Coordinates of C-alpha atoms in Angstrom, one line a residue:
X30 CA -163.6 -46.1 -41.6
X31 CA -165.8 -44.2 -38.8
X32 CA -168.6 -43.6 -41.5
X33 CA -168.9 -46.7 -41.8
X34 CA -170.5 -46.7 -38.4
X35 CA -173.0 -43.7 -39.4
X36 CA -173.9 -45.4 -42.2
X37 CA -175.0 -48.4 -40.7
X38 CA -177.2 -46.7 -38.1
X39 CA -179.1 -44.8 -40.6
X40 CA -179.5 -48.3 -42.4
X41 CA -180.9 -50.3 -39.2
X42 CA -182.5 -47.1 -37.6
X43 CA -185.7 -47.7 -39.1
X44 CA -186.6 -51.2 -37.6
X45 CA -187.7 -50.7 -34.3
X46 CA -187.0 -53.6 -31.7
X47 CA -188.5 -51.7 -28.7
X48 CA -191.3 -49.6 -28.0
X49 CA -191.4 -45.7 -29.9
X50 CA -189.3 -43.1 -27.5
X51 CA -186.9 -45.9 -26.2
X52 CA -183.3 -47.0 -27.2
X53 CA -183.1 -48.8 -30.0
X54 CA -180.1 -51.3 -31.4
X55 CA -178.9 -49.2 -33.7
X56 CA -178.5 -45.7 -31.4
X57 CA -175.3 -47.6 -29.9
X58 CA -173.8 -47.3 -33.5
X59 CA -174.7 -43.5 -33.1
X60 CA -172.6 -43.4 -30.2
X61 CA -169.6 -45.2 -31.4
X62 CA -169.2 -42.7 -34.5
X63 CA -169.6 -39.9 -31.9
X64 CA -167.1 -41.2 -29.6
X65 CA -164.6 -42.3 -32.6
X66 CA -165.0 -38.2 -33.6
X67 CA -164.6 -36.4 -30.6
X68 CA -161.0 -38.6 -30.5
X69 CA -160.1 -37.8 -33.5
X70 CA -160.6 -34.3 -33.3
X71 CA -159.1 -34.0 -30.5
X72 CA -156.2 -35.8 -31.9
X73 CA -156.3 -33.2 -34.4
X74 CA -157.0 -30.5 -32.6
X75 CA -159.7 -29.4 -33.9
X76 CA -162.7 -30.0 -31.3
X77 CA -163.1 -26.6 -30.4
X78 CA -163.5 -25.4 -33.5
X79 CA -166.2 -27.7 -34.5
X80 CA -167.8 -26.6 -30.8
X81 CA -167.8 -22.9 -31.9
X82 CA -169.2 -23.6 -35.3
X83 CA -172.7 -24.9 -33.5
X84 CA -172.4 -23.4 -30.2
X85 CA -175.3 -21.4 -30.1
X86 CA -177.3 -24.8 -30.6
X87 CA -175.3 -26.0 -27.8
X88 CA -176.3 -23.0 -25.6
X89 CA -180.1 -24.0 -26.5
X90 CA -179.4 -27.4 -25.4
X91 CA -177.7 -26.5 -22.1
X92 CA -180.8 -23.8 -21.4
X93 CA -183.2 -26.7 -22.2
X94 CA -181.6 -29.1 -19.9
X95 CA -181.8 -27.0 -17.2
X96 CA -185.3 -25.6 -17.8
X97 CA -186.3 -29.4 -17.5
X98 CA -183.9 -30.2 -14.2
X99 CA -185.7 -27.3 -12.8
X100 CA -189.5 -28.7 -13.4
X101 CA -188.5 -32.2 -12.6
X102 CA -187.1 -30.4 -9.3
X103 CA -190.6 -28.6 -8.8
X104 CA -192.9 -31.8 -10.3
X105 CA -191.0 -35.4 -10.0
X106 CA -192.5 -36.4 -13.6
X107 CA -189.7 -38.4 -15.7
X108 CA -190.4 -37.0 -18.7
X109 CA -188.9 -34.3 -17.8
X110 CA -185.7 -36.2 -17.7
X111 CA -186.0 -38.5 -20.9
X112 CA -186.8 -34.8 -22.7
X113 CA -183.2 -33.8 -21.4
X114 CA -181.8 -37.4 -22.9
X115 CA -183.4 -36.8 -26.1
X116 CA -181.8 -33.1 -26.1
X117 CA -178.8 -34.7 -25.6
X118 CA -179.3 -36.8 -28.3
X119 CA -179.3 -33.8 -30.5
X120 CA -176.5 -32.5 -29.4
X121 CA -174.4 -36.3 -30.0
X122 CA -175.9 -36.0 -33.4
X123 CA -175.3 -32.8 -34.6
X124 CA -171.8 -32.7 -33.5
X125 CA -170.8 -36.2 -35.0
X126 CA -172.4 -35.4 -38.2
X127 CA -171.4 -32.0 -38.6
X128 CA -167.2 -32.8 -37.5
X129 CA -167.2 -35.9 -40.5
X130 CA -169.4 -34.5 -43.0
X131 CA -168.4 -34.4 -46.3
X132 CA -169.5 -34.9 -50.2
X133 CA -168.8 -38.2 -50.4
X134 CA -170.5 -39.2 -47.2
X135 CA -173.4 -37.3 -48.4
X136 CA -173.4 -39.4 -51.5
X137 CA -173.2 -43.0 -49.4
X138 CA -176.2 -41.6 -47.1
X139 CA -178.2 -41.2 -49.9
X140 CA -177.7 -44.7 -51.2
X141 CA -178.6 -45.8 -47.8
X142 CA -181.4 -44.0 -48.0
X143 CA -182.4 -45.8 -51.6
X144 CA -181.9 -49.1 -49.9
X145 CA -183.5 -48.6 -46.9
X146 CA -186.9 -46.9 -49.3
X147 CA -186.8 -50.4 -51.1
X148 CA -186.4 -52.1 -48.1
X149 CA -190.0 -50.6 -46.9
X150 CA -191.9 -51.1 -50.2
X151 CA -190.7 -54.9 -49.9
X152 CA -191.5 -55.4 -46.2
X153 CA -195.1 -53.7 -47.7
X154 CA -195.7 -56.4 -50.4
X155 CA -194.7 -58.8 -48.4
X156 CA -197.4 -57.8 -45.7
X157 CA -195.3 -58.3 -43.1
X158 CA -195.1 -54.3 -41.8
X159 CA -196.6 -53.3 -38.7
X160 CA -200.1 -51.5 -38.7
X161 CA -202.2 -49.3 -36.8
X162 CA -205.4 -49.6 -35.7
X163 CA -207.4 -46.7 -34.9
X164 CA -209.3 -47.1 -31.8
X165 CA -212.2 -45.0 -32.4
X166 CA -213.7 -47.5 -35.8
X167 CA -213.5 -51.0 -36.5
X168 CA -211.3 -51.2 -39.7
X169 CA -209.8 -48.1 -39.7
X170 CA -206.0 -48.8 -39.9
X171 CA -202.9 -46.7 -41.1
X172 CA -199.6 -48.9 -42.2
X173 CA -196.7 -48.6 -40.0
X174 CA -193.9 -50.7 -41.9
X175 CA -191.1 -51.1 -39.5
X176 CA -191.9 -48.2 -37.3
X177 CA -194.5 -48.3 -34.3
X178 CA -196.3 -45.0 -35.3
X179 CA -197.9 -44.4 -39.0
X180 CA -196.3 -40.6 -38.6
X181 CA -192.8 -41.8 -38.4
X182 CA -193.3 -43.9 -41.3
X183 CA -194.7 -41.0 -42.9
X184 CA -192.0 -38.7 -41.6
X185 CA -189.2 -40.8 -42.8
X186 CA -190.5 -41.1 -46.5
X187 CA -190.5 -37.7 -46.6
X188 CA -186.9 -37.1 -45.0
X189 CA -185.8 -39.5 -47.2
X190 CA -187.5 -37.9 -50.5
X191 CA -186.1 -34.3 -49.3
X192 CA -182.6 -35.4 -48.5
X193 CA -182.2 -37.5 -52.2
X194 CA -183.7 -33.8 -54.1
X195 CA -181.0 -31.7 -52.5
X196 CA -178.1 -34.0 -52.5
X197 CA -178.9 -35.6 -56.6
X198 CA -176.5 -35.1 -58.6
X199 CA -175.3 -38.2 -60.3
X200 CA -176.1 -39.9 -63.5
X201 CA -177.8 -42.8 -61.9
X202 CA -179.8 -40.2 -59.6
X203 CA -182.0 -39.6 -62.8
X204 CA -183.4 -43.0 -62.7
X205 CA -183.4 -43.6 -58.6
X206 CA -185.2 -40.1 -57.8
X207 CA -187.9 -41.0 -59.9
X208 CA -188.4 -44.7 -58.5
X209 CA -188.0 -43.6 -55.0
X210 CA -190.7 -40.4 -55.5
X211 CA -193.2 -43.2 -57.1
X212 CA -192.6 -45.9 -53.6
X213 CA -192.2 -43.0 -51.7
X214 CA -195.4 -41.0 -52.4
X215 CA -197.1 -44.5 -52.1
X216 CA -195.9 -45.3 -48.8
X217 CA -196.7 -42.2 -47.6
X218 CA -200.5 -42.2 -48.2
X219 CA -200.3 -45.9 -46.6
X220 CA -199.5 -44.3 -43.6
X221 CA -201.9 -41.9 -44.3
X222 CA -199.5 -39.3 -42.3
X223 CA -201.3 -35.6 -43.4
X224 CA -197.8 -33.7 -42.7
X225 CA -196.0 -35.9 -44.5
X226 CA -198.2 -35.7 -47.6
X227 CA -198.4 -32.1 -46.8
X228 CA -194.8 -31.4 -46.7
X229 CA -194.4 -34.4 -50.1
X230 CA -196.6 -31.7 -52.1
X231 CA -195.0 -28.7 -51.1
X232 CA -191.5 -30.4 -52.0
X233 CA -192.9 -31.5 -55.6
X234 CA -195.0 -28.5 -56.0
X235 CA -192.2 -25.7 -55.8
X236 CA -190.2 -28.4 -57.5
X237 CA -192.3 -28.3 -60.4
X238 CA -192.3 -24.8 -60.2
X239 CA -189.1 -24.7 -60.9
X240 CA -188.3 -26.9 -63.8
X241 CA -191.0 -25.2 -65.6
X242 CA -189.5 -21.9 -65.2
X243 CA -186.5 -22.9 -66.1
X244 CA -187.6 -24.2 -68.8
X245 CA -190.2 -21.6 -70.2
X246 CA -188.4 -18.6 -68.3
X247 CA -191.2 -18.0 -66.4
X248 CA -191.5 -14.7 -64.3
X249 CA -192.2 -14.6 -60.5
X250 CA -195.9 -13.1 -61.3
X251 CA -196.6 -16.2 -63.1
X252 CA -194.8 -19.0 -61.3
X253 CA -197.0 -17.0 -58.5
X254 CA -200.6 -17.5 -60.4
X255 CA -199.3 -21.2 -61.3
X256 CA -199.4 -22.3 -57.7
X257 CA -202.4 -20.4 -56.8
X258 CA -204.2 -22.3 -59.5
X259 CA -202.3 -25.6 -58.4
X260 CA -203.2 -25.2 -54.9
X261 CA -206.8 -24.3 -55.5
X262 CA -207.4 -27.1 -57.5
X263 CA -205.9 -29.1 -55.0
X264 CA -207.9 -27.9 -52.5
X265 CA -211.3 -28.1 -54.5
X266 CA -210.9 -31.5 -55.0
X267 CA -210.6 -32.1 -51.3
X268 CA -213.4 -29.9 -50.0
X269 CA -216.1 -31.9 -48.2
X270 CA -220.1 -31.7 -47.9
X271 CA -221.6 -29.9 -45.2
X272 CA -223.0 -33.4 -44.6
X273 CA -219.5 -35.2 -44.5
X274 CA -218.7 -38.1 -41.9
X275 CA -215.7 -40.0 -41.9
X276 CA -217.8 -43.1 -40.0
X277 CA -220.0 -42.7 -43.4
X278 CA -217.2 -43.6 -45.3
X279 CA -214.2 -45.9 -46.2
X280 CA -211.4 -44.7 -44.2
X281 CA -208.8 -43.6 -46.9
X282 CA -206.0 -41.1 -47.0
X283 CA -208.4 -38.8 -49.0
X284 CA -210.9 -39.0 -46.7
X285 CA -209.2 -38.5 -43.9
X286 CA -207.8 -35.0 -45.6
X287 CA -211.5 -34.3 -45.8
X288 CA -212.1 -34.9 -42.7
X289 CA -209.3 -32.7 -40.9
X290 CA -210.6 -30.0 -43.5
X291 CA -214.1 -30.4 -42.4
X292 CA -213.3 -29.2 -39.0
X293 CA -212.1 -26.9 -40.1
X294 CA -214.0 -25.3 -42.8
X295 CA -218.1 -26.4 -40.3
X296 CA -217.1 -27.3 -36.8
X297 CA -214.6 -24.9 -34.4
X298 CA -212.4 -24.1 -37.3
X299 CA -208.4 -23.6 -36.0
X300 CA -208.9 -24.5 -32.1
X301 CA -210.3 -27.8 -33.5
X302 CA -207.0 -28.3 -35.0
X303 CA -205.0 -26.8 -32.0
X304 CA -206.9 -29.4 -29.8
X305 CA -205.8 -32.3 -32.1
X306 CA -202.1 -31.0 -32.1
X307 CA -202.2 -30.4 -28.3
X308 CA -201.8 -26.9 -28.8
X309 CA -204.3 -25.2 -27.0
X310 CA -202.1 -24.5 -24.5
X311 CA -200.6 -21.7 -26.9
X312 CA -203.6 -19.8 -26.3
X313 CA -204.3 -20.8 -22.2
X314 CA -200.8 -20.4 -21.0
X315 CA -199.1 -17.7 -23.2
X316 CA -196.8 -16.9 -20.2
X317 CA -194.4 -20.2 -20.9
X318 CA -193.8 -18.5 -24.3
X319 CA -191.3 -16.2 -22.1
X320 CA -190.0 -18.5 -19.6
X321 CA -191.0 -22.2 -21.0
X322 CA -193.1 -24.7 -19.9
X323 CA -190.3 -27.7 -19.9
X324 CA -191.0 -30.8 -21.6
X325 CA -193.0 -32.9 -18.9
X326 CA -195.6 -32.9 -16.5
X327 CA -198.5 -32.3 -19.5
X328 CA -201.1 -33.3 -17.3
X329 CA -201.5 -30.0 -15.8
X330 CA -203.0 -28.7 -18.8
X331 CA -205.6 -30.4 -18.2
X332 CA -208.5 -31.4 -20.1
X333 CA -206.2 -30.1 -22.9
X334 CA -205.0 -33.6 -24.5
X335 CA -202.0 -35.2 -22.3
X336 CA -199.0 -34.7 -24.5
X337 CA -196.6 -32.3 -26.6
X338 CA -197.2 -29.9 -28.8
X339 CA -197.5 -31.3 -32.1
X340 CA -195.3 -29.0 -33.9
X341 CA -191.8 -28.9 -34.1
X342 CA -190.5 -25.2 -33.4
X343 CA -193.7 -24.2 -31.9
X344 CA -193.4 -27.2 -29.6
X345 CA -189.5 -25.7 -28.4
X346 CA -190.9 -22.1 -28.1
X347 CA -193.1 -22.8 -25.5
X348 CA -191.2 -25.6 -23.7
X349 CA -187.9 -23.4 -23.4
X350 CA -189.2 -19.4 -24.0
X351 CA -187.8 -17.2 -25.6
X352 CA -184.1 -17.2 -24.9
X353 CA -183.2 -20.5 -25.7
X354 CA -185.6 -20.4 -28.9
X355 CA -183.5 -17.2 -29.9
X356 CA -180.6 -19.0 -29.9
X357 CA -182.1 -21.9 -31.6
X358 CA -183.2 -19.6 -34.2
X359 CA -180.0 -17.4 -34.4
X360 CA -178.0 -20.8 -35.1
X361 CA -180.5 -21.6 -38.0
X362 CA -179.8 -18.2 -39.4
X363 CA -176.3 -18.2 -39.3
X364 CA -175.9 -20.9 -40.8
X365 CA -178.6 -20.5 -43.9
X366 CA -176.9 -18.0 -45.7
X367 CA -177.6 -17.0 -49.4
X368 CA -179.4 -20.2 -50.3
X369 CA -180.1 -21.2 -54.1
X370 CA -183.4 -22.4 -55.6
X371 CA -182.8 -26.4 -54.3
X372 CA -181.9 -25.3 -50.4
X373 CA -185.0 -23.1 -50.5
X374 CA -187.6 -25.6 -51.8
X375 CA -185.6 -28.4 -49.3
X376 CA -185.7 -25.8 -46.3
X377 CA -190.0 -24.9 -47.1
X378 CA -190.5 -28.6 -47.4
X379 CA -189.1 -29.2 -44.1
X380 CA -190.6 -26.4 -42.6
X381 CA -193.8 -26.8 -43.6
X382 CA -194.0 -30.8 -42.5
X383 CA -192.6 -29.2 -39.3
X384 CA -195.1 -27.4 -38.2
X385 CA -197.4 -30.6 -37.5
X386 CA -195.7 -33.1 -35.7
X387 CA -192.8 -33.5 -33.6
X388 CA -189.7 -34.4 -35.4
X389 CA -186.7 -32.7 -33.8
X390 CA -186.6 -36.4 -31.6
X391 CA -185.2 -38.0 -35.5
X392 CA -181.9 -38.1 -36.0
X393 CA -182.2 -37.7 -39.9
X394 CA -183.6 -34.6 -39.1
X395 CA -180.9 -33.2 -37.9
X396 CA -178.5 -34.7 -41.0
X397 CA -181.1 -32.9 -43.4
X398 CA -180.3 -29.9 -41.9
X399 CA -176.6 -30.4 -41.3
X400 CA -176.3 -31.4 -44.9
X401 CA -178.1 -28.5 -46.1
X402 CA -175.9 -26.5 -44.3
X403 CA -172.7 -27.5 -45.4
X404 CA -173.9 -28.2 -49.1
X405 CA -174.6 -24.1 -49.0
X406 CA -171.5 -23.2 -47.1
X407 CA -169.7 -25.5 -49.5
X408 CA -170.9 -24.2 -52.5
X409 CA -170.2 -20.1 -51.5
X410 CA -166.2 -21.6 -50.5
X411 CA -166.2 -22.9 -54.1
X412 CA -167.1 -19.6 -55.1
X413 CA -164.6 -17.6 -53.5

């Protein structure tokens, strides 16, 4: 009966009532399948062994908290403390999910996810999603749907796409994958979210991969050449001019791939993009890398742009050193344990789309994650 409570805030999570980085509506749902948990494993006595299964994540978050308490003690900047709550939220997350989990809530989530995918293509035709209008050109916009930012459109597609590959496995999943890849990929370039698209074609890229060595009995050597020769012509279709402008040009998806390649390839190359992501820091301040920076105060970076890192794990390396990362990465690695040929294309995807934005703030991204873990562990008990 408590799922019934996760379910629904995955379903209403997506429409956004109040500005990006506040509560919304449906977090108190969250909350009331967390609390309904923790009293029923305490009931059953079996709290502390659903502690001890994540606790080195908890020992992150604990670190990270206090690493924040102790800037916001040195600098009184707030976002030192709504990093902490968001922390927190990870932690009220991960445990809820990971104590109920099971195949057949898997299954509902991913019909939630189907709905919710329809949901967004029908608030699209119907124009009445949200856009985005870029401030630096007159008619540059990027489609929002329900969300307030164009990457958490983006970001959700993609969760959504790499949560319904790995968990597939029913009749009716032959029909619904393909739909939901179609909308999907189409909402996607909407928002015109690069890591999204990025992280959609290494997801469909290795996934091809796959079903064409399994059906041909491809060897490694060759799957190899096939995505060299995937990826190069990917990427010669996208190379730009040496005279390129994107103010020369209708602002689409594609050329706004060109564009982020151009710097690249003729302006200043990788700090270009490090300046975009906010991650020149990495470079300035290397010394937070061992103790952490916090979450918070990003003005004294100064004329570096005012914000996080735009990377997931790179992003928690620097804010909480290398301790708490360690432990953040020995949790992963504990728990991702002989994967098969679906968690390794699922855990790439997620990876890769990682390393550009900011996502560890998403609740689904820690369910992906959760139900790739226990989907693996499940599989190896079935085994033995």
């Amino acid at each position: 009966m408590t799922d019934i409570l996760l379910l629904l805030f995955i379903l209403l999570r997506p429409f956004y009532f109040r500005a990006a980085g506040q509560v919304q509506p449906a977090d108190g749902l969250l909350m009331l399948y967390f609390f309904c948990r923790v009293y029923k494993d305490v009931k059953e006595e079996t709290i502390v062994s659903n502690i001890k299964k994540n606790q080195l994540l908890y020992i992150f978050l604990i670190f990270a908290i206090m690493i924040n308490a102790f800037y916001h003690k040195v600098v009184a900047d707030p976002r030192f403390m709504y990093s902490s709550l968001y922390l927190v939220y990870i932690g009220i997350t991960v445990y809820s999910y990971d104590s109920g989990v099971s195949r057949s809530l898997i299954d509902k989530i991913r019909y939630i996810l189907y709905v919710n995918l329809g949901i967004q293509f029908l608030i699209y035709c119907s124009g009445l999603g949200r856009v985005y209008y870029e401030l630096w050109e007159n008619g540059a916009t990027r489609y929002m749907g329900t969300f307030t930012d164009p990457n958490q459109l983006g970001f959700y597609v993609f969760i959504i796409l790499v949560f319904v590959y790995l968990t597939k496995h029913e009749r009716i999943d032959r029909y619904l994958f393909p739909i939901s890849t179609v909308v999907g990929i189409f909402l996607a370039i909407q928002s015109k979210s690069l890591s999204a698209l990025l992280g959609l074609f290494v997801l469909y890229v290795l996934l091809i991969l796959r079903f064409v060595s399994e059906k041909l009995k491809l060897s490694r050597a060759a799957l190899c050449v096939g995505l060299v020769l995937i990826t190069s012509g990917v990427g010669y279709y996208f190379w730009p001019s040496a005279d390129f402008r994107l103010e020369n040009v209708e602002y689409t998806t594609v050329n706004r791939i060109r564009y982020k390649l151009y710097k690249v390839i003729y302006a200043d190359g990788i700090k270009d993009i490090l300046r975009e992501r906010a991650a020149e820091k990495i470079l300035n301040y290397p010394e937070y890398f061992i103790y952490g920076a916090g979450e918070g105060n990003y003005e004294r970076y100064y004329p570096e742009p005012v914000n996080e890192i735009h990377s997931s794990f790179v992003n928690l390396f620097f804010s909480y050193g290398i301790i708490p990362f360690t432990l953040l990465i020995s949790w992963f690695k504990k728990r991702l344990k002989r994967l098969n040929a679906v968690s390794w294309i699922t855990f790439t995807a997620i990876l890769v789309e990682s390393m550009f934005l900011v996502n560890y703030r998403q609740a689904l991204f820690w369910i992906a994650w959760i139900t790739l873990f226990y989907l693996n562990e499940y599989k190896e008990k079935a085994k033995s």
